[in-house]
Coordinates of C-alpha atoms and ligand atoms in Angstrom, one line a residue:
M14 CA -0.7 70.9 -67.5
R15 CA 1.3 71.0 -64.2
K16 CA -0.3 71.8 -60.9
L17 CA 1.2 72.7 -57.6
K18 CA 0.5 69.7 -55.4
C19 CA 3.7 69.5 -53.4
M20 CA 6.5 71.8 -52.3
L21 CA 9.9 70.5 -51.3
W22 CA 12.0 72.9 -49.2
D23 CA 15.7 73.1 -49.0
V24 CA 16.8 74.0 -45.5
D25 CA 20.2 75.7 -45.1
G26 CA 20.1 79.1 -46.8
T27 CA 16.5 78.7 -47.9
L28 CA 14.4 78.4 -44.7
A29 CA 17.0 80.3 -42.7
D30 CA 20.5 81.8 -43.2
T31 CA 22.2 79.0 -41.2
E32 CA 25.5 78.8 -42.8
R33 CA 27.7 81.8 -41.8
D34 CA 26.5 82.2 -38.2
G35 CA 25.3 78.7 -37.6
H36 CA 27.0 75.8 -39.3
R37 CA 30.3 77.7 -39.8
V38 CA 30.5 78.8 -36.1
A39 CA 29.6 75.2 -34.9
F40 CA 32.4 73.7 -37.1
N41 CA 34.9 76.1 -35.6
L42 CA 33.8 75.4 -32.1
A43 CA 34.2 71.7 -32.8
F44 CA 37.6 72.2 -34.3
E45 CA 38.6 74.2 -31.1
A46 CA 37.2 71.5 -28.8
A47 CA 39.2 68.8 -30.7
R48 CA 42.3 71.0 -30.4
L49 CA 42.6 71.5 -34.1
D50 CA 44.2 74.8 -35.3
R51 CA 42.0 75.1 -38.4
R52 CA 39.2 77.8 -38.4
W53 CA 36.9 78.5 -41.3
D54 CA 36.6 82.3 -41.8
E55 CA 33.5 83.7 -43.5
E56 CA 35.1 83.9 -46.9
S57 CA 36.8 80.5 -47.1
Y58 CA 33.6 78.9 -45.7
G59 CA 31.8 80.4 -48.7
E60 CA 34.2 78.6 -51.0
L61 CA 33.9 75.3 -49.0
L62 CA 30.1 75.5 -49.4
H63 CA 30.5 74.0 -52.9
V64 CA 31.1 70.7 -51.1
T65 CA 27.7 69.7 -49.7
G66 CA 27.6 67.8 -46.5
G67 CA 29.5 68.6 -43.3
K68 CA 31.5 65.4 -43.2
E69 CA 32.3 65.7 -46.9
R70 CA 33.4 69.4 -46.3
I71 CA 35.8 68.3 -43.5
R72 CA 37.2 65.5 -45.7
F73 CA 37.7 68.0 -48.6
D74 CA 39.7 70.3 -46.2
I75 CA 41.9 67.3 -45.1
E76 CA 42.5 66.3 -48.7
H77 CA 43.7 69.9 -49.5
G78 CA 46.1 69.7 -46.6
D79 CA 44.3 72.3 -44.5
M80 CA 43.6 69.9 -41.7
P81 CA 45.6 67.0 -40.4
D82 CA 44.7 63.6 -41.8
M83 CA 42.2 61.5 -39.8
S84 CA 40.2 58.3 -40.1
D85 CA 36.6 58.3 -41.3
E86 CA 35.7 57.4 -37.8
N87 CA 37.4 60.6 -36.4
V88 CA 35.7 62.7 -39.1
A89 CA 32.4 61.3 -38.1
E90 CA 33.1 62.0 -34.4
L91 CA 34.3 65.6 -35.2
H92 CA 31.1 66.1 -37.2
A93 CA 28.9 64.7 -34.4
S94 CA 30.5 67.2 -32.0
K95 CA 29.8 70.0 -34.6
T96 CA 26.1 68.9 -34.8
R97 CA 25.7 69.0 -31.0
L98 CA 27.2 72.5 -31.0
Y99 CA 25.0 73.6 -33.9
Q100 CA 21.9 72.3 -32.1
R101 CA 22.9 74.4 -29.1
L102 CA 23.3 77.6 -31.3
I103 CA 19.9 77.0 -32.9
A104 CA 18.3 76.4 -29.5
E105 CA 19.5 79.8 -28.4
G106 CA 17.2 81.1 -31.1
R107 CA 19.9 83.1 -32.9
I108 CA 19.0 82.1 -36.5
P109 CA 15.5 83.3 -37.5
L110 CA 13.6 82.1 -40.6
R111 CA 14.2 84.1 -43.7
S112 CA 11.6 86.7 -44.7
G113 CA 8.4 85.3 -46.1
V114 CA 9.2 81.7 -45.3
R115 CA 6.6 81.3 -42.5
R116 CA 4.0 83.2 -44.6
L117 CA 4.6 81.0 -47.7
L118 CA 4.7 77.8 -45.6
E119 CA 1.4 78.7 -43.9
S120 CA -0.4 79.6 -47.0
A121 CA 0.7 76.4 -48.8
R122 CA -0.4 74.4 -45.7
D123 CA -3.8 76.2 -45.7
A124 CA -4.2 75.5 -49.5
G125 CA -3.7 71.8 -48.8
I126 CA -0.4 71.6 -50.6
T127 CA 1.8 68.7 -49.5
L128 CA 4.9 70.1 -47.8
G129 CA 8.3 68.3 -47.4
V130 CA 12.0 68.9 -46.8
A131 CA 14.8 67.8 -49.0
T132 CA 18.2 68.7 -47.5
T133 CA 21.8 67.7 -47.3
T134 CA 22.1 68.6 -43.7
T135 CA 22.0 66.1 -40.8
P136 CA 18.6 65.1 -39.4
A137 CA 19.5 66.3 -35.9
A138 CA 20.4 69.7 -37.3
L139 CA 17.2 69.9 -39.3
D140 CA 15.1 68.9 -36.2
A141 CA 16.7 71.6 -34.2
L142 CA 15.9 74.3 -36.7
I143 CA 12.3 73.0 -37.1
E144 CA 11.8 73.0 -33.3
H145 CA 13.4 76.4 -32.5
A146 CA 12.8 78.5 -35.6
L147 CA 9.5 77.1 -37.0
G148 CA 7.7 75.4 -34.1
R149 CA 7.2 71.7 -33.1
E150 CA 3.8 71.5 -34.9
W151 CA 5.8 71.5 -38.2
F152 CA 7.1 68.0 -37.5
E153 CA 3.5 66.9 -38.2
I154 CA 2.8 69.4 -41.0
F155 CA 5.8 68.3 -43.1
S156 CA 4.9 65.0 -44.8
V157 CA 8.5 64.0 -45.3
L158 CA 11.8 65.1 -43.8
A159 CA 14.4 63.9 -46.2
A160 CA 17.8 64.7 -44.9
G161 CA 21.5 63.9 -44.8
D162 CA 22.9 60.4 -45.3
I163 CA 19.5 58.9 -46.1
V164 CA 20.7 58.9 -49.7
L165 CA 24.2 58.0 -50.9
A166 CA 24.8 60.9 -53.2
K167 CA 24.1 64.4 -51.8
K168 CA 23.2 67.5 -53.8
P169 CA 23.9 68.3 -56.7
A170 CA 22.8 64.7 -57.2
P171 CA 19.0 64.5 -57.5
D172 CA 18.7 61.6 -55.1
I173 CA 17.3 63.4 -52.1
Y174 CA 14.5 64.9 -54.2
L175 CA 13.8 61.6 -55.8
Y176 CA 13.7 59.9 -52.4
A177 CA 11.3 62.6 -51.0
M178 CA 9.0 62.3 -54.0
E179 CA 8.9 58.5 -53.7
Q180 CA 8.0 58.7 -50.0
L181 CA 5.2 61.1 -50.8
G182 CA 3.9 59.4 -53.9
V183 CA 4.1 62.6 -55.9
I184 CA 5.6 63.2 -59.4
A185 CA 8.0 65.8 -60.6
E186 CA 5.4 67.6 -62.7
E187 CA 3.3 68.5 -59.7
T188 CA 6.2 69.3 -57.3
L189 CA 8.1 72.6 -56.8
A190 CA 11.6 72.9 -55.2
L191 CA 12.6 75.9 -53.2
E192 CA 16.4 76.4 -53.1
D193 CA 19.1 78.9 -52.4
S194 CA 22.3 77.5 -54.0
G195 CA 23.7 76.3 -57.3
N196 CA 24.1 72.8 -56.0
G197 CA 20.5 72.8 -54.7
W198 CA 19.2 74.1 -58.0
K199 CA 21.2 71.5 -60.0
A200 CA 19.7 68.7 -57.7
A201 CA 16.2 70.0 -58.3
Q202 CA 16.7 70.3 -62.0
A203 CA 18.2 66.8 -62.3
A204 CA 15.1 65.5 -60.5
G205 CA 13.0 67.1 -63.1
L206 CA 11.5 69.7 -60.8
K207 CA 10.6 73.4 -61.4
C208 CA 12.6 75.5 -58.9
V209 CA 12.4 78.9 -57.3
V210 CA 15.7 80.1 -56.0
T211 CA 16.0 82.6 -53.1
V212 CA 19.6 83.7 -53.0
N213 CA 21.7 84.8 -50.1
G214 CA 25.1 86.4 -49.6
Y215 CA 27.0 83.2 -50.3
T216 CA 25.0 82.1 -53.3
R217 CA 24.0 85.4 -55.1
N218 CA 26.7 85.1 -57.9
Q219 CA 26.2 81.3 -58.5
D220 CA 24.9 80.0 -61.8
F221 CA 21.1 79.6 -61.8
S222 CA 20.6 79.7 -65.5
G223 CA 17.4 77.7 -66.3
A224 CA 15.8 78.2 -62.9
D225 CA 12.2 79.3 -63.0
L226 CA 12.5 82.3 -60.7
V227 CA 15.4 83.8 -58.9
V228 CA 14.8 86.3 -56.1
S229 CA 16.6 88.0 -53.3
G230 CA 14.1 86.6 -50.8
F231 CA 10.4 85.7 -50.5
G232 CA 9.7 89.1 -48.9
E233 CA 6.9 90.2 -46.7
I234 CA 3.6 91.7 -47.6
A235 CA 4.3 94.9 -45.7
G236 CA 8.1 94.8 -46.5
E237 CA 10.1 96.9 -48.8
G238 CA 9.9 94.6 -51.8
I239 CA 12.2 91.9 -53.2
E240 CA 14.8 92.1 -56.0
V241 CA 14.0 89.8 -58.9
L242 CA 17.2 88.4 -60.5
A243 CA 15.7 86.1 -63.1
N244 CA 12.1 85.8 -64.2
P245 CA 11.8 83.7 -67.3
H246 CA 8.0 83.1 -66.9
R247 CA 7.5 86.9 -66.8
I248 CA 5.6 86.9 -63.6
T249 CA 4.2 90.3 -62.7
E250 CA 3.6 92.1 -59.4
L251 CA 6.5 90.5 -57.6
H252 CA 6.7 92.7 -54.6
H253 CA 6.9 89.5 -52.5
V254 CA 6.6 85.9 -53.5
D255 CA 3.1 84.4 -53.0
L256 CA 1.3 81.2 -53.8
P257 CA -0.3 82.6 -57.1
H258 CA 3.3 83.4 -58.3
L259 CA 4.4 79.8 -57.5
R260 CA 1.4 78.5 -59.4
K261 CA 2.4 80.5 -62.4
V262 CA 5.9 79.1 -62.2
M263 CA 4.3 75.6 -62.4
G264 CA 2.3 76.7 -65.5
V265 CA -1.1 76.6 -63.6
Ligands
XBP28 C1 23.7 72.5 -46.9 C2 24.8 71.7 -46.6 C3 25.0 71.2 -45.3 C4 25.3 72.2 -44.2 C5 26.0 71.6 -43.0 O1 22.6 71.7 -47.2 O2 25.6 71.5 -47.5 O3 26.1 70.3 -45.4 O4 26.2 73.2 -44.7 O5 25.2 70.5 -42.5 P1 21.1 72.2 -47.8 P2 25.8 69.2 -42.0 O6 21.2 73.6 -48.3 O7 20.8 71.2 -48.9 O8 20.2 72.1 -46.6 O9 27.1 69.5 -41.3 O10 24.8 68.6 -41.1 O11 26.1 68.3 -43.2
MG29 MG1 20.7 75.3 -49.3

């Protein structure tokens, strides 16, 4: 029988809606600062999101002829500039946590569940979000912050989840992933994890077949209630997602 011992959280799109008004805006500011003509509008950025990793996304755009060719060193420089601009946007406090995220994190912490992060994003970008959207104390509460280039293959490869579990000394059977995207779900699935998906505007129509629960958000206790998009474990009373629901997902 599985138990819920550990929760591994995706970041972008799951903890907060960082893509459209955060990462995308920072990429465009970095392109402008580098005197590049390219801008990623809301729609084309949604398509580019299938490429995980900011450097990889820029490289993909170059390979498709949408940006001038540049060396890997220049891509890394452009991306470092984007990360600094992103940190600034996040420090302005313009991207809040998604609904129910703090509530769920706090109840998991209070229940003694090990908490960690498994993300494709750059560590400096993750740190900014933790500091400004969650609070500095969460640097101590999360037992692992697995991010970015720490593994060779980014999501949908399972590597970042496998790395985080190895660091924590936990096994897949007792670990739950929280994700927002098809690539994230595939990574969690390939790592052997159960996974709850909280969709957003960019990911709503992606393929989550096989996921353990797909919802429009985690929701708040006093909120208007969430939309349940897939519920294979037939969990009842899903006005908002709570720890008992997540335990049921694990088969506890
Ligand atoms: C989402 C990503 C990231 C961000 C940009 O990762 O693919 O690449 O879009 O971040 P996740 P960087 O949902 O797994 O957190 O530019 O720092 O790569
Ligand atoms: Mg994500």
